[in-house]
CSV table of C-alpha atoms in Angstrom, one decimal:
chain,number,residue,atom,x,y,z
A,1,UNK,CA,-17.9,4.6,5.7
A,2,UNK,CA,-14.3,6.4,4.9
A,3,UNK,CA,-11.5,4.6,3.1
A,4,UNK,CA,-9.5,4.3,6.1
A,5,UNK,CA,-12.5,2.9,8.0
A,6,UNK,CA,-12.9,0.5,5.1
A,7,UNK,CA,-9.1,-0.4,5.0
A,8,UNK,CA,-9.4,-1.2,8.7
A,9,UNK,CA,-12.4,-3.3,8.2
A,10,UNK,CA,-10.8,-5.2,5.5
A,11,UNK,CA,-7.9,-6.1,7.8
A,12,UNK,CA,-10.1,-7.1,10.4
A,13,UNK,CA,-11.6,-9.5,8.0
A,14,UNK,CA,-8.0,-11.0,7.6
A,15,UNK,CA,-6.9,-9.1,4.9
A,16,UNK,CA,-3.0,-8.3,4.8
A,17,UNK,CA,-1.9,-4.9,5.0
A,18,UNK,CA,-1.4,-4.6,1.3
A,19,UNK,CA,-4.9,-6.2,0.6
A,20,UNK,CA,-6.6,-3.9,3.1
A,21,UNK,CA,-5.0,-0.6,1.4
A,22,UNK,CA,-5.7,-1.9,-2.2
A,23,UNK,CA,-8.9,-3.2,-2.0
A,24,UNK,CA,-10.4,-0.2,-0.6
A,25,UNK,CA,-9.8,1.5,-3.7
A,26,UNK,CA,-11.3,-1.0,-6.3
A,27,UNK,CA,-14.0,1.3,-7.6
A,28,UNK,CA,-11.6,4.1,-8.0
A,29,UNK,CA,-9.0,2.4,-10.0
A,30,UNK,CA,-11.6,0.4,-11.9
A,31,UNK,CA,-10.1,-3.1,-10.7
A,32,UNK,CA,-12.3,-5.7,-9.1
A,33,UNK,CA,-11.7,-6.6,-5.6
A,34,UNK,CA,-10.7,-10.3,-6.0
A,35,UNK,CA,-8.1,-9.2,-8.7
A,36,UNK,CA,-6.6,-6.9,-5.9
A,37,UNK,CA,-6.8,-9.2,-3.2
A,38,UNK,CA,-5.2,-11.9,-5.2
A,39,UNK,CA,-2.3,-9.6,-6.4
A,40,UNK,CA,-1.5,-8.2,-3.1
A,41,UNK,CA,-1.6,-11.9,-1.2
A,42,UNK,CA,2.2,-12.2,-1.2
A,43,UNK,CA,3.0,-8.7,-0.3
A,44,UNK,CA,2.0,-9.3,3.5
A,45,UNK,CA,4.2,-9.2,6.6
A,46,UNK,CA,6.7,-7.1,4.8
A,47,UNK,CA,6.9,-8.5,1.6
A,48,UNK,CA,6.5,-12.1,1.7
A,49,UNK,CA,6.7,-12.7,5.5
A,50,UNK,CA,10.2,-11.4,5.3
A,51,UNK,CA,9.5,-8.3,7.4
A,52,UNK,CA,10.8,-6.1,4.5
A,53,UNK,CA,8.9,-3.2,2.8
A,54,UNK,CA,5.8,-2.6,4.7
A,55,UNK,CA,2.6,-4.4,3.3
A,56,UNK,CA,0.5,-1.3,3.6
A,57,UNK,CA,2.7,1.1,1.6
A,58,UNK,CA,3.4,-1.6,-0.8
A,59,UNK,CA,-0.4,-1.4,-1.5
A,60,UNK,CA,-0.3,2.1,-2.1
A,61,UNK,CA,2.3,1.7,-4.6
A,62,UNK,CA,0.3,-1.0,-6.2
A,63,UNK,CA,-2.5,1.4,-6.7
A,64,UNK,CA,-0.3,3.7,-8.6
A,65,UNK,CA,0.5,1.2,-11.0
A,66,UNK,CA,-3.1,0.1,-11.4
A,67,UNK,CA,-4.1,3.8,-11.7
A,68,UNK,CA,-1.2,5.2,-14.0
A,69,UNK,CA,-0.3,2.7,-16.1
A,70,UNK,CA,-1.1,2.9,-20.0
A,71,UNK,CA,-0.9,-0.9,-20.1
A,72,UNK,CA,0.5,-0.8,-23.5
A,73,UNK,CA,2.9,-3.9,-23.4
A,74,UNK,CA,4.5,-3.3,-26.8
A,75,UNK,CA,5.6,0.3,-25.9
A,76,UNK,CA,4.9,1.1,-22.2
A,77,UNK,CA,5.1,5.0,-22.0
A,78,UNK,CA,3.9,5.7,-18.3
A,79,UNK,CA,6.8,3.8,-16.3
A,80,UNK,CA,8.4,7.0,-15.6
A,81,UNK,CA,5.5,8.8,-14.1
A,82,UNK,CA,4.5,5.8,-12.1
A,83,UNK,CA,8.0,5.4,-10.6
A,84,UNK,CA,7.6,9.2,-9.7
A,85,UNK,CA,4.1,8.5,-8.1
A,86,UNK,CA,5.4,5.5,-6.1
A,87,UNK,CA,8.7,7.4,-5.1
A,88,UNK,CA,6.4,10.2,-3.7
A,89,UNK,CA,4.2,7.8,-1.6
A,90,UNK,CA,7.3,6.0,-0.2
A,91,UNK,CA,8.9,9.2,0.6
A,92,UNK,CA,5.7,10.7,2.1
A,93,UNK,CA,5.3,7.3,4.4
A,94,UNK,CA,8.9,7.3,5.7
A,95,UNK,CA,8.6,11.0,6.3
A,96,UNK,CA,5.9,10.2,8.5
A,97,UNK,CA,7.1,7.0,10.2
A,98,UNK,CA,10.8,7.0,9.9
A,99,UNK,CA,11.1,3.9,7.9
A,100,UNK,CA,9.1,1.9,5.2
A,101,UNK,CA,10.5,-1.4,6.8
A,102,UNK,CA,8.0,-3.7,8.5
A,103,UNK,CA,10.5,-5.0,11.0
A,104,UNK,CA,11.4,-1.6,12.4
A,105,UNK,CA,7.9,-0.3,12.3
A,106,UNK,CA,6.7,-3.3,14.4
A,107,UNK,CA,10.1,-3.0,16.7
A,108,UNK,CA,10.9,-6.4,16.1
A,109,UNK,CA,14.3,-6.1,16.9
A,110,UNK,CA,14.1,-3.2,19.2
A,111,UNK,CA,11.0,-4.0,21.2
A,112,UNK,CA,9.8,-0.3,20.5
A,113,UNK,CA,7.0,-0.1,18.0
A,114,UNK,CA,7.2,2.8,16.0
A,115,UNK,CA,3.5,2.3,14.2
A,116,UNK,CA,1.1,-0.6,14.3
A,117,UNK,CA,0.1,-2.3,11.4
A,118,UNK,CA,-3.5,-0.5,11.8
A,119,UNK,CA,-1.6,2.8,11.8
A,120,UNK,CA,0.3,2.0,8.9
A,121,UNK,CA,-3.0,1.0,7.0
A,122,UNK,CA,-4.3,4.3,7.8
A,123,UNK,CA,-1.2,6.4,6.7
A,124,UNK,CA,-0.9,4.3,3.6
A,125,UNK,CA,-4.6,5.1,2.7
A,126,UNK,CA,-4.2,8.8,3.4
A,127,UNK,CA,-0.9,8.9,1.4
A,128,UNK,CA,-2.4,7.1,-1.8
A,129,UNK,CA,-5.7,9.5,-1.4
A,130,UNK,CA,-3.2,12.6,-1.4
A,131,UNK,CA,-0.6,11.3,-4.0
A,132,UNK,CA,-2.9,9.5,-6.6
A,133,UNK,CA,-6.0,11.9,-6.1
A,134,UNK,CA,-8.4,9.2,-5.2
């Protein structure tokens, strides 16, 4: 099963978009699925059901932190690099879809769907694989 297929299968199991993406890479980033599931729970439906930043791309950004952070609480030294990775993920997602905003992607105000949730999940997985070399 590909990562895209796994993410879609997760979404079909009622994972939100963020969880579907993040939980597809638990082995690659060395974090158990329950931890990623719990971390992503509030990011669904455009960040806490506010139709804001797409949950799927939020999941990819979350992966950037888990993969790149040195975890050093006293003197975090990886933040700048993690921010660069996050910006690249967001930039590529926006270039592909025209927006990173859930409300716009789903066409809530316009009635014109730009990208479905499964499509956003597939895009976020692909971008995470490319940018984070997963």
